[in-house]
Coordinates of C-alpha atoms in Angstrom, one line a residue:
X239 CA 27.5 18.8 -0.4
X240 CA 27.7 21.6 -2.6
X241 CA 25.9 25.3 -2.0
X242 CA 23.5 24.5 -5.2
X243 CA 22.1 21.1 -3.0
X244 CA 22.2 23.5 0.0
X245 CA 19.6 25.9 -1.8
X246 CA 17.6 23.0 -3.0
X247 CA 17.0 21.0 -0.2
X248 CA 14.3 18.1 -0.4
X249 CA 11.4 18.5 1.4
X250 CA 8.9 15.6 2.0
X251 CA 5.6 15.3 3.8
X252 CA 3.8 12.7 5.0
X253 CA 0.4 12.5 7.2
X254 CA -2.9 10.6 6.9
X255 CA -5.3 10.7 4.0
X256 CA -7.1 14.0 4.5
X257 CA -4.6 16.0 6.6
X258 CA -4.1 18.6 3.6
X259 CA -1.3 17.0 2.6
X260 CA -1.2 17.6 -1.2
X261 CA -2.1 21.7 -0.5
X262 CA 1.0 21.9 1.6
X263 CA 2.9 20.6 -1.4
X264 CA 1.5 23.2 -3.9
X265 CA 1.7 25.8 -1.5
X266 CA 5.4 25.4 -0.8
X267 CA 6.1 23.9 -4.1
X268 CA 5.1 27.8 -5.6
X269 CA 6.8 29.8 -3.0
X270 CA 10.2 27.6 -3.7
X271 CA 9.8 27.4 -7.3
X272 CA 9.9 23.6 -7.0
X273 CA 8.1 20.6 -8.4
X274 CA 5.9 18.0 -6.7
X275 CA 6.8 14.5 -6.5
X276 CA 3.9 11.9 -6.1
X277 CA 5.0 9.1 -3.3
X278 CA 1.3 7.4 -2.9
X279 CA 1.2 4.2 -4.5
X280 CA -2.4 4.0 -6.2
X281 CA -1.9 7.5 -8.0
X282 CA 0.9 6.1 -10.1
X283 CA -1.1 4.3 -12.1
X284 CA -3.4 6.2 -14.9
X285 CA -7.0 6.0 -14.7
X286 CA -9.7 6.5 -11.8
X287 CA -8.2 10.4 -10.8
X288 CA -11.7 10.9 -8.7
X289 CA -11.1 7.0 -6.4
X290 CA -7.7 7.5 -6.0
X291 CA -8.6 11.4 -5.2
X292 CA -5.8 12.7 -7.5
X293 CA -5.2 16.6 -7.6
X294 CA -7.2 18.5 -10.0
X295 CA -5.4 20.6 -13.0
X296 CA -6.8 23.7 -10.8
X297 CA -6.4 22.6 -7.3
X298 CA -1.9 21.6 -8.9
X299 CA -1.6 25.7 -10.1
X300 CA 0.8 25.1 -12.9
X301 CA 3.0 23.2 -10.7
X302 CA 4.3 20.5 -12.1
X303 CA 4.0 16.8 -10.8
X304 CA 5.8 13.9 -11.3
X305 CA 5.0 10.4 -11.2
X306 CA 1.5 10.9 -11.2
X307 CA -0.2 8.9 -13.7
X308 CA 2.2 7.3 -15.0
X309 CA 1.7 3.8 -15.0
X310 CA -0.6 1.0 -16.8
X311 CA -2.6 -0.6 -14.5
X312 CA -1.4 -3.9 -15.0
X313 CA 2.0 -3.4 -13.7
X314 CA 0.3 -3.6 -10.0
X315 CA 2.1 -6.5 -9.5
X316 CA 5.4 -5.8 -10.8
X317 CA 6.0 -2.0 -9.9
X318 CA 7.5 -2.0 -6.0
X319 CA 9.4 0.2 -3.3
X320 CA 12.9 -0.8 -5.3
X321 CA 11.3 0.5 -8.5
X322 CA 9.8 3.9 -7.0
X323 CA 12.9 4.5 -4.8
X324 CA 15.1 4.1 -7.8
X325 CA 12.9 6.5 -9.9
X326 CA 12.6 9.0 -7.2
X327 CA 16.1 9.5 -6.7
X328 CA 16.7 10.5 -10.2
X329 CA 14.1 12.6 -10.5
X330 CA 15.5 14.5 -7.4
X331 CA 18.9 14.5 -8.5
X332 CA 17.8 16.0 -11.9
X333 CA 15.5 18.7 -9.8
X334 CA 18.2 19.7 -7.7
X335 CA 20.6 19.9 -10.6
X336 CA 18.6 22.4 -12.2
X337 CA 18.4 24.3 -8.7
X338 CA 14.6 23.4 -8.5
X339 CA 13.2 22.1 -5.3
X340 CA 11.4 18.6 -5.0
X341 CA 8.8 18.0 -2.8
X342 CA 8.1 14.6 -2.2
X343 CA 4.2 14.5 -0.9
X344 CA 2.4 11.0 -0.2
X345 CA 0.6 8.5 2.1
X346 CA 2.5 5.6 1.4
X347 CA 4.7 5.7 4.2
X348 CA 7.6 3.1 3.2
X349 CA 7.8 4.3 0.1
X350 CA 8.9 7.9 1.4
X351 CA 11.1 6.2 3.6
X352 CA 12.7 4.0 1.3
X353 CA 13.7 7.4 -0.5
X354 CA 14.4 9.1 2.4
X355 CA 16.7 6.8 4.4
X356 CA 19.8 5.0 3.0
X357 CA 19.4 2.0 4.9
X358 CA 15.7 1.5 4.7
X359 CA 16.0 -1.9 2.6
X360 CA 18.5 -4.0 3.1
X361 CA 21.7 -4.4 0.7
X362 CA 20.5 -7.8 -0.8
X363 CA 17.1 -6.5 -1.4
X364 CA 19.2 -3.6 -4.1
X365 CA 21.3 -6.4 -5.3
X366 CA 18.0 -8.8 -6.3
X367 CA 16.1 -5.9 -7.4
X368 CA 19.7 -5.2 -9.8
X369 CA 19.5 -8.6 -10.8
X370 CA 16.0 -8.2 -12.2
X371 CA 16.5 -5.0 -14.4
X372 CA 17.5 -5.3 -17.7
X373 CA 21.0 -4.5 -18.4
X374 CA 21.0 -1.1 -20.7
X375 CA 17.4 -0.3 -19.8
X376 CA 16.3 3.7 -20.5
X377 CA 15.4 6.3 -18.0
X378 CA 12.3 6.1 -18.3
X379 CA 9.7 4.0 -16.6
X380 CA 10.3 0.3 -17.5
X381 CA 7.7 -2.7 -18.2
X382 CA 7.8 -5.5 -16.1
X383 CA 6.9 -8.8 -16.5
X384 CA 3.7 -10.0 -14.8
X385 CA 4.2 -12.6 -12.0
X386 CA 2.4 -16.2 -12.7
X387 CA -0.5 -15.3 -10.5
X388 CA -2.8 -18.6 -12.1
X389 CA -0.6 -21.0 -9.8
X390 CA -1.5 -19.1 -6.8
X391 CA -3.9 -21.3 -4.3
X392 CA -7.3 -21.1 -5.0
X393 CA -8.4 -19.8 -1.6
X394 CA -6.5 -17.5 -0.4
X395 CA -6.9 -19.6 3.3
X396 CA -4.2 -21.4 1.8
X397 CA -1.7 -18.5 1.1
X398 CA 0.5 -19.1 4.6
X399 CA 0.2 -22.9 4.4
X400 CA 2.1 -22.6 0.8
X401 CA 4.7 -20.1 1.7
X402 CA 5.2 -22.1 4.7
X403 CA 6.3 -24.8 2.8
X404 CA 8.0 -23.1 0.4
X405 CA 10.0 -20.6 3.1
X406 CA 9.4 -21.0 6.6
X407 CA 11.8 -18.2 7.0
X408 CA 9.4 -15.8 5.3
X409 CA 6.3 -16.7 6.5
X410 CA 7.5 -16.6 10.1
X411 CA 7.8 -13.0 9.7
X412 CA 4.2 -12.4 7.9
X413 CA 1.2 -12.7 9.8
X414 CA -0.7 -15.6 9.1
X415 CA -4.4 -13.1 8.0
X416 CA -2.3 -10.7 5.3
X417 CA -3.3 -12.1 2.5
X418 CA -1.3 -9.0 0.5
X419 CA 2.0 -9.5 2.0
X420 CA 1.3 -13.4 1.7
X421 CA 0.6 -13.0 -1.9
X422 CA 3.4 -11.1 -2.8
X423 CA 6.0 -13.3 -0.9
X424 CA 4.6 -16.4 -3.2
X425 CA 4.6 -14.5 -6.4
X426 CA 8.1 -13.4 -5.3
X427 CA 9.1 -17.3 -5.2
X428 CA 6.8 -18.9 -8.1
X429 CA 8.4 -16.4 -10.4
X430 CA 12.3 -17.4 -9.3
X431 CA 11.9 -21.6 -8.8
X432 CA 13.2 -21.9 -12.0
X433 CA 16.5 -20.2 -10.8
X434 CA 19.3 -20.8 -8.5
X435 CA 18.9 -22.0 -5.0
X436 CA 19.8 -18.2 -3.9
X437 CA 15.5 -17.6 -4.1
X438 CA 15.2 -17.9 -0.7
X439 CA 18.1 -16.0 0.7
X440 CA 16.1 -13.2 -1.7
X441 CA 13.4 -13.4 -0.5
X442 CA 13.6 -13.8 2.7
X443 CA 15.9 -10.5 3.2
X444 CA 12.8 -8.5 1.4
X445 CA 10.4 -10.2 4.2
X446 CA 13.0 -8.4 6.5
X447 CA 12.4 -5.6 9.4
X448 CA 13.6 -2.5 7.6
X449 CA 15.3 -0.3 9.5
X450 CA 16.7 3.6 9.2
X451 CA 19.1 5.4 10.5
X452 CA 21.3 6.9 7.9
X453 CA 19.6 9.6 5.9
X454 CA 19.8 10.1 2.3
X455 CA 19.7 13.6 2.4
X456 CA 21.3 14.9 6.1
X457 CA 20.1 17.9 7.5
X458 CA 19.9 21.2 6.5
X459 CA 19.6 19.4 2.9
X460 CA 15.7 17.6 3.9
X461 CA 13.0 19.1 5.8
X462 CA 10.3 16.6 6.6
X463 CA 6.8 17.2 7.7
X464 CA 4.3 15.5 9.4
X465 CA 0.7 16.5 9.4
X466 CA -1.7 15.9 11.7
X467 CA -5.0 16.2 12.6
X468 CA -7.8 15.5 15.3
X469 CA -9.9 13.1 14.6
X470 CA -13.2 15.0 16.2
X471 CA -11.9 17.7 12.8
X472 CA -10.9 15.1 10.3
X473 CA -13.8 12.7 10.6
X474 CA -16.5 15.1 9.4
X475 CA -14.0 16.9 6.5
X476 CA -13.0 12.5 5.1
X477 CA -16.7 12.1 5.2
X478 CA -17.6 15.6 3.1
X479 CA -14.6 14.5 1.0
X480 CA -16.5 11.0 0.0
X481 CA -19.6 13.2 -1.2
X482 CA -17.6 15.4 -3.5
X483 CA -16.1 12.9 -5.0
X484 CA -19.7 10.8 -5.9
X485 CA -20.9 14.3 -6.7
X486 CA -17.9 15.3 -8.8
X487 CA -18.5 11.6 -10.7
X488 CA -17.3 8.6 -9.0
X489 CA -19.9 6.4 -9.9
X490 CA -19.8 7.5 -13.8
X491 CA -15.8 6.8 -13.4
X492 CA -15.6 3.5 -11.9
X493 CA -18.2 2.1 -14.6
X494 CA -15.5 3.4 -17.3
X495 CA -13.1 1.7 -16.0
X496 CA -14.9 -2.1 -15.8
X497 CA -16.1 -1.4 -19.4
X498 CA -12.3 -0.7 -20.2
X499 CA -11.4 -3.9 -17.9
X500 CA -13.7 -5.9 -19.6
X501 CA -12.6 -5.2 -23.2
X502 CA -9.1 -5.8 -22.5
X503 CA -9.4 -8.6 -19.7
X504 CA -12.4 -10.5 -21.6
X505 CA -11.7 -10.7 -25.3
X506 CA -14.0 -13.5 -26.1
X507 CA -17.2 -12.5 -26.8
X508 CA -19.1 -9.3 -26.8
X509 CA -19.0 -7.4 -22.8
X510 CA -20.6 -3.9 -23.7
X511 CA -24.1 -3.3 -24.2
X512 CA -25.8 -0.5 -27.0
X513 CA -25.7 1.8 -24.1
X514 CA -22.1 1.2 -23.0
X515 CA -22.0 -0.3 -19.9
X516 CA -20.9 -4.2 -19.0
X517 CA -23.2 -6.6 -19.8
X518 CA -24.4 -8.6 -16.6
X519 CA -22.6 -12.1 -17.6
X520 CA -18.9 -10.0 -18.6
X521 CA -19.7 -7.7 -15.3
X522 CA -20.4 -11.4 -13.5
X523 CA -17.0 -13.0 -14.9
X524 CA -15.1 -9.5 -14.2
X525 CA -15.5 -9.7 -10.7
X526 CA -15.2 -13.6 -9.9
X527 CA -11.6 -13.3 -11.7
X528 CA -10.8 -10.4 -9.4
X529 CA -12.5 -11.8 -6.3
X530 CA -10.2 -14.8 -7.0
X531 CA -7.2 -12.4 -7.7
X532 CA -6.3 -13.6 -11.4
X533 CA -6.9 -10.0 -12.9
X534 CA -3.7 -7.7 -13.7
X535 CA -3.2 -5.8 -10.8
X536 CA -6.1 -7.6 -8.7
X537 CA -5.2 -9.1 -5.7
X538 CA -7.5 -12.0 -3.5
X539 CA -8.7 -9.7 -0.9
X540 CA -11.3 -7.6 -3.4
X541 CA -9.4 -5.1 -5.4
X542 CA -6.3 -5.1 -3.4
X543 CA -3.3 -4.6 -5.6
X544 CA -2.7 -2.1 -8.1
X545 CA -4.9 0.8 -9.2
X546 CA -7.8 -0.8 -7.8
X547 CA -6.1 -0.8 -4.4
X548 CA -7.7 2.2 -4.1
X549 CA -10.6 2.5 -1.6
X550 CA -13.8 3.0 -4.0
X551 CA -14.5 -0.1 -5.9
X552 CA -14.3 -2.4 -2.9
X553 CA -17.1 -0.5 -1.2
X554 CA -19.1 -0.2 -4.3
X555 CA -18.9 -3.5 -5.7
X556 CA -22.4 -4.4 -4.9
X557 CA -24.0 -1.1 -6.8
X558 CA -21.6 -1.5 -9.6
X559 CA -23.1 -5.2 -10.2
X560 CA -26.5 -3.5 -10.7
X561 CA -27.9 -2.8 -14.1
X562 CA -29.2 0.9 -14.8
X563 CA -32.9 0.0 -14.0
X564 CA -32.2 -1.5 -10.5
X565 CA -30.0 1.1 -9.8
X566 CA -32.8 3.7 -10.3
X567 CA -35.1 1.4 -8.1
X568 CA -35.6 2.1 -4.4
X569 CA -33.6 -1.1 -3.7
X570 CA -30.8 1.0 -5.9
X571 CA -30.7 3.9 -3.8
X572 CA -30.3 1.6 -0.6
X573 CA -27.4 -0.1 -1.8
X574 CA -25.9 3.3 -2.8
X575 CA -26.6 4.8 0.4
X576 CA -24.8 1.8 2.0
X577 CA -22.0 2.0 -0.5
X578 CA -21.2 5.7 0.5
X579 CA -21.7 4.5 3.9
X580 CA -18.6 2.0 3.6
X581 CA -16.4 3.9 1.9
X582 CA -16.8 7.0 4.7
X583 CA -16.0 4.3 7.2
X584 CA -13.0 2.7 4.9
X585 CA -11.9 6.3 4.5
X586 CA -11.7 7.1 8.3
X587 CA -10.1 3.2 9.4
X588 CA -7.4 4.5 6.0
X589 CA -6.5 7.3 8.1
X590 CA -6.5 6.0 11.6
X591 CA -4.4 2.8 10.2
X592 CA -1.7 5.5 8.8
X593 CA -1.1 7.4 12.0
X594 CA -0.6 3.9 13.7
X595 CA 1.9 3.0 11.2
X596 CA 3.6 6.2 11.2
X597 CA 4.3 5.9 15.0
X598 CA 3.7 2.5 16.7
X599 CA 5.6 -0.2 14.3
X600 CA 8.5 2.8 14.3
X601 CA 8.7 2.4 18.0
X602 CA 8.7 -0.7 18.6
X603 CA 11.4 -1.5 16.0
X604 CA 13.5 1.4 15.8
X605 CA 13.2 2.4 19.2
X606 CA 12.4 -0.4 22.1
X607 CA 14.4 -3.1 20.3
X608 CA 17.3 -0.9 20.1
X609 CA 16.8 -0.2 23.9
X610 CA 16.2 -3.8 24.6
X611 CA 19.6 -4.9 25.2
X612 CA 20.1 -2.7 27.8
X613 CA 17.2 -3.2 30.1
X614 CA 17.0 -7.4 29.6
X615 CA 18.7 -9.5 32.0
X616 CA 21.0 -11.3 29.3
X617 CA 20.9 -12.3 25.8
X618 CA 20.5 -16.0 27.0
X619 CA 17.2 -15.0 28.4
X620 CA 16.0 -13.7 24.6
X621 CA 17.4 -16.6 22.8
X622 CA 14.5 -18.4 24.8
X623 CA 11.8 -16.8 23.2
X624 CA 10.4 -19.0 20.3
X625 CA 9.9 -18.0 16.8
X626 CA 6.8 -16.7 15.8
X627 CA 3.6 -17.0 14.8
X628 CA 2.2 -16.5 18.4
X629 CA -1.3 -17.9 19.1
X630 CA -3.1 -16.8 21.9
X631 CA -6.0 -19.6 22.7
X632 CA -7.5 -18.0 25.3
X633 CA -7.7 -14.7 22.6
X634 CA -9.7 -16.9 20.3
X635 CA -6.8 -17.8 18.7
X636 CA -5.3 -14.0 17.6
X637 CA -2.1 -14.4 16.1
X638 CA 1.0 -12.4 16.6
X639 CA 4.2 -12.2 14.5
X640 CA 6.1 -9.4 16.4
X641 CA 8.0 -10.6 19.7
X642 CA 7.3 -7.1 21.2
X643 CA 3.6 -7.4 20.4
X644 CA 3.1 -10.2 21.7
X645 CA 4.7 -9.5 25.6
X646 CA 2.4 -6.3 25.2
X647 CA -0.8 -8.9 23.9
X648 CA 0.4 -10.9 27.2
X649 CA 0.5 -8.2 29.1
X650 CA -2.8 -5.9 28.3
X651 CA -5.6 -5.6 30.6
X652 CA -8.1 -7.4 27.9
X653 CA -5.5 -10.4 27.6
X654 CA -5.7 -11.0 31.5
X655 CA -9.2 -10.4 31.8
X656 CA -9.8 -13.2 29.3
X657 CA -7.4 -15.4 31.3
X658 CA -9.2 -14.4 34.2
X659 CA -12.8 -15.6 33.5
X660 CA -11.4 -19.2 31.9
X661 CA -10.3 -19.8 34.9
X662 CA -13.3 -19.2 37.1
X663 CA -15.2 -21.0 33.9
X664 CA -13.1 -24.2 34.8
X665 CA -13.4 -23.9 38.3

């Protein structure tokens, strides 16, 4: 490593939503006289800067920030952790040639890691994602094209059901209620059928446990942070955060962007009234196509891919449906009110769900299976354990695709207390 890499060394923070993460990067981004590098998936994408709670031209200072914005919308589906990884790396090489410092700041964990640690994917996953890049492509951002989506199931139910067929591999790491994951494995195949029989060697390797342990950028060239905060402090300051953002114009925004959605997604006929806003029958067809996941970045669990991943037009769906009388009614401010009252909630299970991914999946697979060989009996005794799914029937059926989880499942006080009173039912 040379001594210019040495003075620039890359600095990324992580933390759940609210934890001041963005500030931090500013902050040290102007004392370093380095540049901010977006690593949160929805604020890639241009459009809805309040929902996806992008930084303000004042709150950024002049410092500059890259990959913020910079995508269409409709490349939800085709944009992934191979695409970002690849683009962040050049963008830190070309920082750190110029003896700027990058800060990567975001909550989307495995993208950070993906940039972070050499070994986060696996080397097939790099090799596929090769395969699919055109050959002499620019340095820019490249368009990608969209997956067939139309010969998904209908119902979502029937997600694990196809990709079982399709690859049990796959779907026997995938739990059998992420409808996301489920989605995007099926995509992955319906759009490589038509090639060799290598689809699903491919895709089962990006299905995969990642795993790190070689970093990208060795110490004293990275300096990661962490942020965290208590809950009794970050509850009240992710709910106060939710009224600026209706105050500062969230409603007003997401209405923009279905009038914007309609035009483009609903050419036939007109969508917009005199005054601008969707008409009821376009603003009806809108949202059965993206309940049913068949809009551009739209995926079947309400808004889940893409831009609209963001948590905002979920939780407002039900106000947005209403016309600009009935939203003035009484009725009107009572769906509001409950709309403000979901997203605080979505908001706070956001953040509790990050700090759970930061540390427990971590441990279990890049610490305790590590360990695991060394505290079991034998490896004869492992080679026992079925595949996955897991189905706990006395748990009401819970599911369980994690061999770990699923001794802890057997072995938590809630599991055995179920056990216990079936039995004493049956007695």
């Amino acid at each position: 490593m040379n001594n210019l890499s040495r003075k620039c060394p890359v600095i990324a923070i992580c933390g759940a939503t609210g934890t001041g993460k963005s500030k931090l990067a500013i902050d040290l981004a102007r004392r370093l006289a380095g540049e901010v590098i977006n690593a949160d998936a929805v604020q890639l994408y241009r459009g809805l800067d309040i929902a996806t709670n992008k930084v303000t031209q004042e709150e950024a200072k002049d410092v500059v920030h890259h990959l913020l914005g910079c995508l269409d919308p409709v490349e939800g589906f085709c944009y992934n952790v191979h695409h970002y990884r690849r683009d962040c790396c050049r963008l830190i090489d070309a920082l750190r040639a110029r003896g700027v410092t990058p800060v990567v700041v975001g909550g989307t964990h495995y993208y950070l890691e993906a940039v972070l640690w050499l070994d986060f994917l696996r080397p097939t996953d790099e090799r596929n994602f090769k395969e699919e890049v055109k050959a002499g492509e620019s340095d820019g951002l490249v368009n990608y094209t969209v997956p067939p989506r139309a010969r998904l199931p209908e119902d979502p139910k029937d997600y694990y059901a196809a990709l079982s067929n399709a690859n049990p591999e796959a779907a026997m790491r995938l739990h059998p209620n992420d409808t996301r994951k489920l989605q995007q494995a099926l995509l992955i195949h319906l759009s490589r059928e038509t090639t060799n029989a290598s689809t699903t060697g491919a895709l089962s390797s990006r299905m995969s446990t990642n795993r790190s342990s070689c970093p990208r950028y060795p110490p004293p060239d990275s300096l990661i942070f962490w942020l965290y905060c208590q809950p009794s402090v970050l509850k009240p300051s992710l709910d106060e955060r939710v009224i600026k953002m209706v105050q500062r114009g969230l409603i007003r925004e997401l209405d923009e962007f279905l009038v914007a959605a309609a035009k483009s997604l609903l050419p036939n006929g007109p969508v917009v009234n005199e005054d601008g806003t969707v008409n009821e029958m376009a603003k009806k067809a809108l949202f059965q196509l993206a309940n049913k996941g068949l809009l551009p970045s739209v995926g079947t669990e309400h808004w889940c891919r893409g831009v609209l991943q963001s948590i905002g037009f979920k939780e407002f769906e039900d106000f947005l449906q209403l016309s600009p009388p009935k939203r003035d009614s009484p009725t009107g401010e009572m769906v509001l009110n409950e709309a403000i009252k979901k997203m605080k909630a979505a908001t706070r299970h956001y953040a509790r769900r990050q700090v759970c991914l930061f540390f427990i999946p971590n441990w279990s697979s890049r610490r305790a299976q590590d360990t695991e060989p060394f505290v079991e009996p034998s490896s004869a005794d492992a080679s026992e354990v079925p595949p996955p799914p897991y189905i706990c029937a006395a748990c009401k059926g819970r599911v369980f695709v994690n061999p770990l989880q699923w001794k802890e499942h057997l072995n938590s006080r809630s599991h055995k207390k179920r056990v216990a009173t079936l039995k004493k039912q049956t007695v």
